[in-house]
Amino acid sequence: MINRYAVILAAGQGTRMKSKLYKVLHPVCGKPMVQHVVDHLNELAIETVVTVVGHGAEMVKTQIGDKSDYVLQDKQLGTAHAVMQAKEILADKKGTTVVICGDTPLISPSTIDALITHHENMNSKGTILTARLENPTGYGRVVRSESGDVIRIVEHKDASESELMIQEINTGTYCFDNEALFDALSKVKNDNAQDEYYLPDVIGILKSAGEIISAYQTDDFLETLGVNDRVQLSQAEKVMKQRILEKHMRNGVSIVSPEQTYIEADVMIGQDTVIQPGSILRSGTIIGQECVIGPNTEISNCHIENETVIRHSTAYDSHIGSYVQIGPFAHIRPSSQISDQVKIGNFVEVKKSTLGRGSKASHLSYIGDAEIGEDVNIGCGTITVNYDGRNKHLTKVEDGAFIGCNSNLVAPVTIGKGAYVAAGSTITENVPGEALAIARSRQTNKEGYTARLTRDK
């Protein structure tokens, strides 16, 4: 089996993005562009991935982590110069190397694999990934002989009148015999207006040496789209979004209005789940089977079990069980654990809390830094008073307790198993199990008060 390697070009700052964020770190459907490329390569049998970093090197390394090796291009002197930085890692290896730009998030693993397979089957020393465009203005053209062999790549500005009629373009992704690549890189010159070393020159050098040069044409130009500015970023986002939505629908998910639904990369959704309009599902989210999400719901990095309904609500960094009812207008904040058959109703906020099986907080409550047991009723307007101005404190409500409306549970405090808290109470001490706690002023009625007010006027 032929060993396979990859070089990702990710050293450019991307000045046309007009951003403090380095170009390849701009997200497409929630994932940085370069991460898309790395993840696509890692789906294939690639022995070594080398990412060429420059601007924002540490940020790129932090994002990709141990999924790649790294080399530094201190000065951006062209694409051939960038690939040359990988010499110490790859130069002496036998096999096939794919060179791909870190700003091409739409290229699929299947296309990369087809390019490599074509290259190896043709016994080529270099292979160009090409596409056909009705209007190829601005792109380098692939010039072929009458028999279909690749002769050279000619840039648009250097093309003759007949060459400008060619619709097959160079996408900027290549395959090379690894040893031939690094031998040819040493011969690339920078005698051009930009004083840079261009990777397409390697194709000409190999062709001049009598080596086989081939091209693999993809059917989908959009896969090869390179992102250089915010307009192209939005185009890539649109294509990726549609690709993600179609994948989920083909896997058995009902998306009522794809035009009004946004799902980021790496979201997992079970069969027969329904996504209603206006929903946003962000990366890290896992949703089980037969759920209903939305309308107008945002979920980020949550694990949601089967047959749960979340309407008009937001949930972040939390675990939500099965047969749960959330919303409308609920807010599940990070580090919350919502067990099976829990009900969280309108205008309820939960933060860093656990709610046991079958518990209910149906209206207008705040549950923060709390451990709520099973089958607990949280009455309307209940607040866990968790913050003393310096520290957060824990509220515990044990199984079967009943918290009356408009109660303040001033932490740290424990409400025992099966206990009752009377409506309107402010609880500052522990309540024993099975007890009734009443902590409110005795009612006083002032008879005739209204008439006296009228006389005073």
Tab-separated table of C-alpha atoms in Angstrom:
chain	number	residue	atom	x	y	z
A	1	MET	CA	0.000	0.000	0.000
A	2	ILE	CA	1.263	3.469	-0.889
A	3	ASN	CA	1.839	5.778	2.071
A	4	ARG	CA	-0.142	9.002	1.967
A	5	TYR	CA	0.696	12.415	3.390
A	6	ALA	CA	-0.908	15.844	3.359
A	7	VAL	CA	0.295	19.431	3.536
A	8	ILE	CA	-2.208	22.108	4.532
A	9	LEU	CA	-1.343	25.672	3.587
A	10	ALA	CA	-2.529	27.871	6.481
A	11	ALA	CA	0.116	30.558	6.902
A	12	GLY	CA	-1.587	33.566	5.313
A	13	GLN	CA	-3.152	36.341	7.337
A	14	GLY	CA	-5.954	36.953	4.864
A	15	THR	CA	-5.938	40.744	4.658
A	16	ARG	CA	-9.024	40.772	2.424
A	17	MET	CA	-11.065	39.408	5.321
A	18	LYS	CA	-10.424	42.731	7.105
A	19	SER	CA	-10.401	40.984	10.460
A	20	LYS	CA	-8.248	40.534	13.553
A	21	LEU	CA	-9.011	36.825	13.275
A	22	TYR	CA	-6.662	34.914	10.983
A	23	LYS	CA	-8.332	33.780	7.789
A	24	VAL	CA	-8.318	30.014	8.247
A	25	LEU	CA	-9.842	30.384	11.721
A	26	HIS	CA	-12.994	32.048	10.441
A	27	PRO	CA	-15.852	29.595	11.058
A	28	VAL	CA	-18.116	28.005	8.498
A	29	CYS	CA	-21.195	26.509	10.168
A	30	GLY	CA	-19.570	26.761	13.566
A	31	LYS	CA	-16.194	25.211	12.714
A	32	PRO	CA	-13.019	27.036	11.604
A	33	MET	CA	-12.226	26.532	7.940
A	34	VAL	CA	-8.898	24.847	8.602
A	35	GLN	CA	-10.559	22.462	11.063
A	36	HIS	CA	-12.940	21.342	8.319
A	37	VAL	CA	-9.937	20.541	6.110
A	38	VAL	CA	-8.091	18.663	8.867
A	39	ASP	CA	-11.179	16.647	9.776
A	40	HIS	CA	-11.776	15.707	6.127
A	41	LEU	CA	-8.190	14.478	5.804
A	42	ASN	CA	-8.428	12.527	9.054
A	43	GLU	CA	-11.308	10.532	7.578
A	44	LEU	CA	-8.849	9.143	5.028
A	45	ALA	CA	-5.830	6.885	5.428
A	46	ILE	CA	-3.358	9.785	5.713
A	47	GLU	CA	-0.219	8.800	7.597
A	48	THR	CA	1.052	12.314	8.338
A	49	VAL	CA	-0.715	15.681	8.109
A	50	VAL	CA	1.540	18.752	8.162
A	51	THR	CA	0.013	22.207	8.589
A	52	VAL	CA	2.093	25.162	7.447
A	53	VAL	CA	1.429	28.017	9.880
A	54	GLY	CA	2.542	31.630	9.882
A	55	HIS	CA	0.257	34.420	11.004
A	56	GLY	CA	-1.609	33.363	14.121
A	57	ALA	CA	0.475	30.188	14.399
A	58	GLU	CA	-0.280	29.531	18.060
A	59	MET	CA	-4.005	30.082	17.596
A	60	VAL	CA	-4.065	27.668	14.657
A	61	LYS	CA	-2.117	25.071	16.641
A	62	THR	CA	-4.472	25.447	19.585
A	63	GLN	CA	-7.471	24.907	17.322
A	64	ILE	CA	-6.157	21.833	15.487
A	65	GLY	CA	-4.265	20.299	18.411
A	66	ASP	CA	-2.605	16.909	17.928
A	67	LYS	CA	-4.446	16.124	14.681
A	68	SER	CA	-1.508	17.569	12.715
A	69	ASP	CA	2.215	18.231	12.750
A	70	TYR	CA	3.294	21.838	12.203
A	71	VAL	CA	5.975	23.806	10.379
A	72	LEU	CA	6.439	27.569	10.399
A	73	GLN	CA	6.623	29.812	7.344
A	74	ASP	CA	8.152	32.958	8.823
A	75	LYS	CA	7.890	34.965	5.614
A	76	GLN	CA	5.100	34.407	3.121
A	77	LEU	CA	7.094	33.920	-0.070
A	78	GLY	CA	4.584	31.919	-2.054
A	79	THR	CA	2.907	28.519	-2.052
A	80	ALA	CA	5.978	26.567	-3.174
A	81	HIS	CA	7.992	28.194	-0.379
A	82	ALA	CA	5.252	27.186	2.069
A	83	VAL	CA	5.324	23.527	1.041
A	84	MET	CA	9.129	23.572	1.215
A	85	GLN	CA	8.850	24.226	4.974
A	86	ALA	CA	7.589	20.649	5.374
A	87	LYS	CA	10.860	19.277	4.000
A	88	GLU	CA	12.265	18.176	7.350
A	89	ILE	CA	9.179	16.072	8.057
A	90	LEU	CA	8.349	14.675	4.605
A	91	ALA	CA	11.273	15.008	2.153
A	92	ASP	CA	12.737	11.507	2.555
A	93	LYS	CA	9.429	9.643	2.564
A	94	LYS	CA	8.098	7.519	-0.280
A	95	GLY	CA	4.446	7.895	-1.151
A	96	THR	CA	1.790	10.366	-2.234
A	97	THR	CA	1.367	13.881	-0.860
A	98	VAL	CA	-1.782	15.940	-1.283
A	99	VAL	CA	-1.369	19.709	-0.972
A	100	ILE	CA	-4.508	21.588	0.013
A	101	CYS	CA	-5.301	25.100	1.182
A	102	GLY	CA	-6.673	25.697	4.664
A	103	ASP	CA	-9.324	28.054	3.285
A	104	THR	CA	-11.197	25.374	1.275
A	105	PRO	CA	-13.690	24.056	3.874
A	106	LEU	CA	-16.146	22.629	1.342
A	107	ILE	CA	-13.871	20.016	-0.198
A	108	SER	CA	-15.159	16.576	0.754
A	109	PRO	CA	-13.206	13.510	1.881
A	110	SER	CA	-14.586	11.603	-1.102
A	111	THR	CA	-13.188	14.159	-3.559
A	112	ILE	CA	-9.777	14.168	-1.881
A	113	ASP	CA	-9.735	10.375	-1.925
A	114	ALA	CA	-10.776	10.265	-5.594
A	115	LEU	CA	-7.978	12.721	-6.465
A	116	ILE	CA	-5.362	10.623	-4.684
A	117	THR	CA	-6.663	7.372	-6.183
A	118	HIS	CA	-6.624	8.840	-9.714
A	119	HIS	CA	-3.067	10.095	-9.157
A	120	GLU	CA	-1.839	6.719	-8.024
A	121	ASN	CA	-3.692	4.754	-10.720
A	122	MET	CA	-2.172	6.979	-13.416
A	123	ASN	CA	1.348	6.566	-11.963
A	124	SER	CA	1.608	10.347	-12.125
A	125	LYS	CA	4.290	12.453	-10.515
A	126	GLY	CA	1.840	15.330	-10.229
A	127	THR	CA	-1.950	15.585	-10.443
A	128	ILE	CA	-4.083	18.720	-10.468
A	129	LEU	CA	-7.601	18.886	-9.063
A	130	THR	CA	-9.575	20.758	-11.698
A	131	ALA	CA	-13.129	21.950	-12.258
A	132	ARG	CA	-15.088	23.297	-15.204
A	133	LEU	CA	-16.561	26.807	-15.132
A	134	GLU	CA	-18.801	28.583	-17.612
A	135	ASN	CA	-16.997	31.823	-16.734
A	136	PRO	CA	-13.436	30.980	-15.643
A	137	THR	CA	-12.229	34.591	-15.511
A	138	GLY	CA	-9.398	35.011	-13.031
A	139	TYR	CA	-8.536	31.328	-12.754
A	140	GLY	CA	-5.499	29.519	-14.082
A	141	ARG	CA	-6.362	27.334	-17.098
A	142	VAL	CA	-5.369	23.700	-17.538
A	143	VAL	CA	-3.907	23.278	-21.020
A	144	ARG	CA	-4.185	19.757	-22.451
A	145	SER	CA	-2.886	18.100	-25.591
A	146	GLU	CA	-5.188	16.649	-28.238
A	147	SER	CA	-4.896	13.282	-26.511
A	148	GLY	CA	-5.997	14.812	-23.193
A	149	ASP	CA	-2.608	14.879	-21.489
A	150	VAL	CA	-1.904	17.866	-19.262
A	151	ILE	CA	0.681	20.160	-20.801
A	152	ARG	CA	0.788	23.037	-18.362
A	153	ILE	CA	-1.113	25.481	-16.186
A	154	VAL	CA	-1.349	29.023	-17.509
A	155	GLU	CA	-2.472	31.918	-15.345
A	156	HIS	CA	-5.327	34.070	-16.645
A	157	LYS	CA	-3.147	37.137	-17.113
A	158	ASP	CA	-0.622	35.139	-19.131
A	159	ALA	CA	-3.099	33.178	-21.262
A	160	SER	CA	-3.382	33.582	-25.005
A	161	GLU	CA	-6.700	34.293	-26.682
A	162	SER	CA	-7.278	30.615	-27.394
A	163	GLU	CA	-6.232	29.614	-23.868
A	164	LEU	CA	-8.735	32.072	-22.387
A	165	MET	CA	-11.465	29.990	-24.035
A	166	ILE	CA	-10.519	26.976	-21.890
A	167	GLN	CA	-13.109	26.322	-19.181
A	168	GLU	CA	-11.131	23.765	-17.142
A	169	ILE	CA	-9.469	25.602	-14.245
A	170	ASN	CA	-6.822	24.842	-11.650
A	171	THR	CA	-8.433	24.706	-8.178
A	172	GLY	CA	-5.161	24.955	-6.237
A	173	THR	CA	-5.286	21.415	-4.807
A	174	TYR	CA	-2.656	18.926	-5.970
A	175	CYS	CA	-1.264	15.427	-5.553
A	176	PHE	CA	2.427	14.653	-5.971
A	177	ASP	CA	4.835	11.819	-5.724
A	178	ASN	CA	6.420	12.972	-2.491
A	179	GLU	CA	10.065	12.541	-3.476
A	180	ALA	CA	9.472	14.158	-6.882
A	181	LEU	CA	7.696	17.055	-5.180
A	182	PHE	CA	10.589	18.037	-2.930
A	183	ASP	CA	13.140	17.539	-5.691
A	184	ALA	CA	11.174	19.879	-7.974
A	185	LEU	CA	10.583	22.425	-5.182
A	186	SER	CA	14.338	22.988	-5.009
A	187	LYS	CA	14.229	24.094	-8.658
A	188	VAL	CA	11.373	26.594	-8.399
A	189	LYS	CA	12.433	30.194	-9.137
A	190	ASN	CA	10.941	33.459	-7.957
A	191	ASP	CA	11.505	35.469	-11.145
A	192	ASN	CA	8.067	37.046	-11.211
A	193	ALA	CA	6.516	40.383	-10.278
A	194	GLN	CA	5.818	39.269	-6.723
A	195	ASP	CA	9.235	37.641	-6.131
A	196	GLU	CA	7.403	34.575	-4.854
A	197	TYR	CA	7.821	30.834	-5.341
A	198	TYR	CA	4.674	29.362	-6.897
A	199	LEU	CA	3.587	25.756	-6.432
A	200	PRO	CA	2.081	25.453	-9.963
A	201	ASP	CA	5.655	25.840	-11.282
A	202	VAL	CA	6.339	22.357	-9.889
A	203	ILE	CA	3.917	20.984	-12.496
A	204	GLY	CA	5.935	22.625	-15.295
A	205	ILE	CA	9.230	21.381	-13.862
A	206	LEU	CA	7.972	17.792	-13.660
A	207	LYS	CA	6.492	17.988	-17.156
A	208	SER	CA	9.783	19.304	-18.563
A	209	ALA	CA	11.545	16.345	-16.987
A	210	GLY	CA	9.302	13.974	-18.923
A	211	GLU	CA	7.193	12.908	-15.963
A	212	ILE	CA	3.501	12.013	-16.190
A	213	ILE	CA	1.213	14.877	-15.181
A	214	SER	CA	-2.506	14.215	-14.882
A	215	ALA	CA	-5.673	16.027	-13.825
A	216	TYR	CA	-8.755	14.906	-11.947
A	217	GLN	CA	-11.852	16.961	-12.652
A	218	THR	CA	-14.447	17.289	-9.909
A	219	ASP	CA	-18.095	17.608	-10.885
A	220	ASP	CA	-18.757	20.216	-8.178
A	221	PHE	CA	-16.793	23.443	-8.448
A	222	LEU	CA	-18.214	24.701	-5.148
A	223	GLU	CA	-16.228	22.030	-3.297
A	224	THR	CA	-13.067	23.784	-4.381
A	225	LEU	CA	-14.174	27.281	-3.392
A	226	GLY	CA	-11.401	29.154	-1.620
A	227	VAL	CA	-12.483	31.761	0.917
A	228	ASN	CA	-10.617	35.051	0.636
A	229	ASP	CA	-13.150	37.615	1.842
A	230	ARG	CA	-16.440	37.920	3.714
A	231	VAL	CA	-18.499	37.498	0.549
A	232	GLN	CA	-16.894	34.138	-0.220
A	233	LEU	CA	-17.224	33.218	3.465
A	234	SER	CA	-20.984	33.739	3.235
A	235	GLN	CA	-21.080	31.664	0.050
A	236	ALA	CA	-19.263	28.814	1.768
A	237	GLU	CA	-21.604	29.102	4.747
A	238	LYS	CA	-24.648	28.822	2.470
A	239	VAL	CA	-23.313	25.733	0.690
A	240	MET	CA	-22.224	24.048	3.911
A	241	LYS	CA	-25.560	24.790	5.593
A	242	GLN	CA	-27.503	23.169	2.767
A	243	ARG	CA	-25.169	20.168	2.775
A	244	ILE	CA	-25.694	19.681	6.531
A	245	LEU	CA	-29.473	20.024	6.322
A	246	GLU	CA	-29.730	17.527	3.472
A	247	LYS	CA	-27.588	15.022	5.394
A	248	HIS	CA	-29.917	15.137	8.404
A	249	MET	CA	-33.077	14.931	6.308
A	250	ARG	CA	-31.743	11.911	4.416
A	251	ASN	CA	-30.975	10.324	7.805
A	252	GLY	CA	-34.591	10.553	8.911
A	253	VAL	CA	-34.875	13.995	10.503
A	254	SER	CA	-37.830	16.226	9.581
A	255	ILE	CA	-36.812	19.846	9.055
A	256	VAL	CA	-40.059	21.740	8.573
A	257	SER	CA	-38.475	24.830	7.000
A	258	PRO	CA	-34.859	24.382	5.886
A	259	GLU	CA	-34.719	28.048	4.894
A	260	GLN	CA	-35.400	29.043	8.512
A	261	THR	CA	-33.205	26.432	10.224
A	262	TYR	CA	-29.492	26.663	11.019
A	263	ILE	CA	-27.525	23.552	12.019
A	264	GLU	CA	-23.770	23.691	12.541
A	265	ALA	CA	-21.230	21.011	11.712
A	266	ASP	CA	-20.920	17.920	13.940
A	267	VAL	CA	-24.479	18.120	15.311
A	268	MET	CA	-26.055	14.648	15.697
A	269	ILE	CA	-29.833	14.138	15.466
A	270	GLY	CA	-31.812	10.900	15.843
A	271	GLN	CA	-34.492	9.554	13.524
A	272	ASP	CA	-38.015	10.988	13.562
A	273	THR	CA	-36.965	14.127	15.386
A	274	VAL	CA	-38.719	17.244	14.087
A	275	ILE	CA	-36.893	20.567	13.823
A	276	GLN	CA	-39.337	23.453	13.710
A	277	PRO	CA	-38.646	26.824	11.986
A	278	GLY	CA	-36.337	29.359	13.580
A	279	SER	CA	-34.208	26.749	15.351
A	280	ILE	CA	-30.426	27.047	15.746
A	281	LEU	CA	-28.457	23.919	16.653
A	282	ARG	CA	-24.812	24.584	17.389
A	283	SER	CA	-21.767	22.310	17.385
A	284	GLY	CA	-21.477	19.718	20.121
A	285	THR	CA	-25.221	19.113	20.258
A	286	ILE	CA	-26.586	15.556	20.276
A	287	ILE	CA	-30.340	15.074	19.987
A	288	GLY	CA	-32.088	11.730	20.372
A	289	GLN	CA	-34.988	10.180	18.492
A	290	GLU	CA	-38.561	11.486	18.230
A	291	CYS	CA	-37.808	14.873	19.778
A	292	VAL	CA	-39.435	18.151	18.804
A	293	ILE	CA	-37.104	21.140	18.749
A	294	GLY	CA	-38.527	24.597	18.202
A	295	PRO	CA	-39.911	26.724	16.881
A	296	ASN	CA	-37.446	29.515	17.654
A	297	THR	CA	-35.101	27.490	19.849
A	298	GLU	CA	-31.312	27.722	20.220
A	299	ILE	CA	-29.328	24.762	21.541
A	300	SER	CA	-25.552	24.710	21.959
A	301	ASN	CA	-23.393	21.789	23.094
A	302	CYS	CA	-26.236	19.899	24.762
A	303	HIS	CA	-27.019	16.188	24.944
A	304	ILE	CA	-30.767	15.669	24.654
A	305	GLU	CA	-32.305	12.216	25.061
A	306	ASN	CA	-35.328	10.721	23.266
A	307	GLU	CA	-38.846	12.163	22.939
A	308	THR	CA	-38.065	15.515	24.533
A	309	VAL	CA	-39.828	18.713	23.468
A	310	ILE	CA	-38.120	22.131	23.635
A	311	ARG	CA	-40.116	25.135	22.381
A	312	HIS	CA	-39.173	28.807	22.124
A	313	SER	CA	-36.221	28.298	24.481
A	314	THR	CA	-32.425	28.278	24.787
A	315	ALA	CA	-30.148	25.601	26.226
A	316	TYR	CA	-26.362	25.570	26.594
A	317	ASP	CA	-23.726	23.058	27.736
A	318	SER	CA	-26.191	20.805	29.549
A	319	HIS	CA	-27.669	17.286	29.616
A	320	ILE	CA	-31.414	16.922	29.126
A	321	GLY	CA	-33.134	13.569	29.592
A	322	SER	CA	-36.008	11.784	27.857
A	323	TYR	CA	-39.673	12.810	27.866
A	324	VAL	CA	-38.740	16.287	29.092
A	325	GLN	CA	-40.942	19.307	28.371
A	326	ILE	CA	-39.122	22.647	28.180
A	327	GLY	CA	-40.613	26.017	27.336
A	328	PRO	CA	-41.891	28.197	26.008
A	329	PHE	CA	-39.360	30.881	26.897
A	330	ALA	CA	-37.147	28.822	29.222
A	331	HIS	CA	-33.390	29.319	29.632
A	332	ILE	CA	-31.186	26.315	30.417
A	333	ARG	CA	-27.755	27.657	31.328
A	334	PRO	CA	-24.472	25.693	31.430
A	335	SER	CA	-23.784	22.683	33.658
A	336	SER	CA	-27.428	21.775	34.186
A	337	GLN	CA	-28.602	18.164	34.439
A	338	ILE	CA	-32.276	17.707	33.593
A	339	SER	CA	-33.521	14.169	34.311
A	340	ASP	CA	-36.283	12.217	32.553
A	341	GLN	CA	-39.896	13.435	32.643
A	342	VAL	CA	-39.023	16.859	34.028
A	343	LYS	CA	-41.174	19.840	33.122
A	344	ILE	CA	-39.602	23.301	32.837
A	345	GLY	CA	-42.197	25.839	31.843
A	346	ASN	CA	-42.438	29.410	30.675
A	347	PHE	CA	-39.926	31.958	31.932
A	348	VAL	CA	-37.988	29.447	34.048
A	349	GLU	CA	-34.202	29.774	34.243
A	350	VAL	CA	-31.990	26.878	35.322
A	351	LYS	CA	-28.269	27.316	35.970
A	352	LYS	CA	-25.697	24.749	37.177
A	353	SER	CA	-28.424	22.656	38.761
A	354	THR	CA	-29.789	19.119	38.721
A	355	LEU	CA	-33.488	18.315	38.522
A	356	GLY	CA	-34.488	14.780	39.394
A	357	ARG	CA	-36.928	12.580	37.546
A	358	GLY	CA	-40.477	13.885	37.366
A	359	SER	CA	-39.813	17.260	38.994
A	360	LYS	CA	-41.633	20.367	37.774
A	361	ALA	CA	-40.904	24.075	37.614
A	362	SER	CA	-43.800	25.296	35.539
A	363	HIS	CA	-43.612	29.082	35.659
A	364	LEU	CA	-41.487	32.129	36.409
A	365	SER	CA	-38.747	30.594	38.559
A	366	TYR	CA	-34.980	30.784	38.957
A	367	ILE	CA	-33.136	27.589	39.910
A	368	GLY	CA	-29.417	28.217	40.303
A	369	ASP	CA	-26.715	26.159	42.063
A	370	ALA	CA	-29.328	23.697	43.235
A	371	GLU	CA	-29.877	19.975	43.669
A	372	ILE	CA	-33.556	19.243	43.110
A	373	GLY	CA	-34.660	15.688	43.883
A	374	GLU	CA	-37.317	13.552	42.202
A	375	ASP	CA	-41.001	14.497	41.989
A	376	VAL	CA	-40.432	17.963	43.429
A	377	ASN	CA	-42.918	20.744	42.701
A	378	ILE	CA	-41.362	24.190	42.318
A	379	GLY	CA	-44.145	26.735	42.611
A	380	CYS	CA	-44.558	29.794	40.427
A	381	GLY	CA	-42.144	32.604	41.270
A	382	THR	CA	-39.757	30.459	43.351
A	383	ILE	CA	-36.147	31.638	43.572
A	384	THR	CA	-33.052	29.896	44.862
A	385	VAL	CA	-31.196	32.810	46.445
A	386	ASN	CA	-27.715	31.500	45.700
A	387	TYR	CA	-25.427	34.553	45.766
A	388	ASP	CA	-24.355	36.538	48.833
A	389	GLY	CA	-22.342	39.098	46.870
A	390	ARG	CA	-19.118	37.096	47.027
A	391	ASN	CA	-19.868	33.387	46.773
A	392	LYS	CA	-22.459	31.056	45.297
A	393	HIS	CA	-24.174	28.645	47.704
A	394	LEU	CA	-26.048	25.365	47.242
A	395	THR	CA	-29.781	24.782	47.666
A	396	LYS	CA	-30.971	21.189	48.195
A	397	VAL	CA	-34.584	20.152	47.747
A	398	GLU	CA	-35.087	16.476	48.488
A	399	ASP	CA	-37.493	14.011	46.828
A	400	GLY	CA	-41.192	14.759	46.930
A	401	ALA	CA	-40.913	18.241	48.443
A	402	PHE	CA	-43.480	20.906	47.567
A	403	ILE	CA	-42.334	24.510	47.234
A	404	GLY	CA	-45.200	27.005	47.291
A	405	CYS	CA	-45.467	30.000	45.001
A	406	ASN	CA	-43.284	33.085	45.486
A	407	SER	CA	-40.863	31.342	47.848
A	408	ASN	CA	-37.266	32.448	48.396
A	409	LEU	CA	-34.885	29.630	49.334
A	410	VAL	CA	-31.865	31.439	50.774
A	411	ALA	CA	-28.810	29.213	50.294
A	412	PRO	CA	-27.153	27.330	51.790
A	413	VAL	CA	-30.326	25.563	52.771
A	414	THR	CA	-31.889	22.084	52.557
A	415	ILE	CA	-35.586	21.280	52.173
A	416	GLY	CA	-36.136	17.757	53.479
A	417	LYS	CA	-37.860	14.844	51.803
A	418	GLY	CA	-41.595	15.327	51.469
A	419	ALA	CA	-41.515	18.751	53.172
A	420	TYR	CA	-43.812	21.657	52.318
A	421	VAL	CA	-42.893	25.318	52.034
A	422	ALA	CA	-45.839	27.651	52.303
A	423	ALA	CA	-46.414	30.171	49.533
A	424	GLY	CA	-44.711	33.503	50.015
A	425	SER	CA	-42.089	32.154	52.455
A	426	THR	CA	-38.476	33.241	52.696
A	427	ILE	CA	-36.617	30.168	53.960
A	428	THR	CA	-33.279	30.795	55.677
A	429	GLU	CA	-33.006	27.594	57.765
A	430	ASN	CA	-33.163	23.903	56.902
A	431	VAL	CA	-36.626	22.344	56.749
A	432	PRO	CA	-36.922	18.786	58.142
A	433	GLY	CA	-38.522	16.076	56.050
A	434	GLU	CA	-42.340	15.936	56.145
A	435	ALA	CA	-42.470	19.366	57.849
A	436	LEU	CA	-44.383	22.486	56.820
A	437	ALA	CA	-42.297	25.657	56.776
A	438	ILE	CA	-43.992	29.039	56.956
A	439	ALA	CA	-41.729	32.075	56.923
A	440	ARG	CA	-43.809	35.182	56.281
A	441	SER	CA	-45.338	38.019	58.288
A	442	ARG	CA	-48.717	37.464	59.910
A	443	GLN	CA	-51.492	39.125	57.932
A	444	THR	CA	-53.050	42.234	59.485
A	445	ASN	CA	-56.298	43.744	58.150
A	446	LYS	CA	-57.015	47.452	58.879
A	447	GLU	CA	-60.788	47.687	58.739
A	448	GLY	CA	-62.306	50.936	57.476
A	449	TYR	CA	-58.949	52.037	56.039
A	450	THR	CA	-60.354	53.063	52.641
A	451	ALA	CA	-63.018	55.278	54.178
A	452	ARG	CA	-60.450	57.021	56.367
A	453	LEU	CA	-58.286	57.762	53.305
A	454	THR	CA	-61.307	59.333	51.622
A	455	ARG	CA	-62.032	61.558	54.667
A	456	ASP	CA	-58.388	62.715	54.826
A	457	LYS	CA	-58.654	64.045	51.294
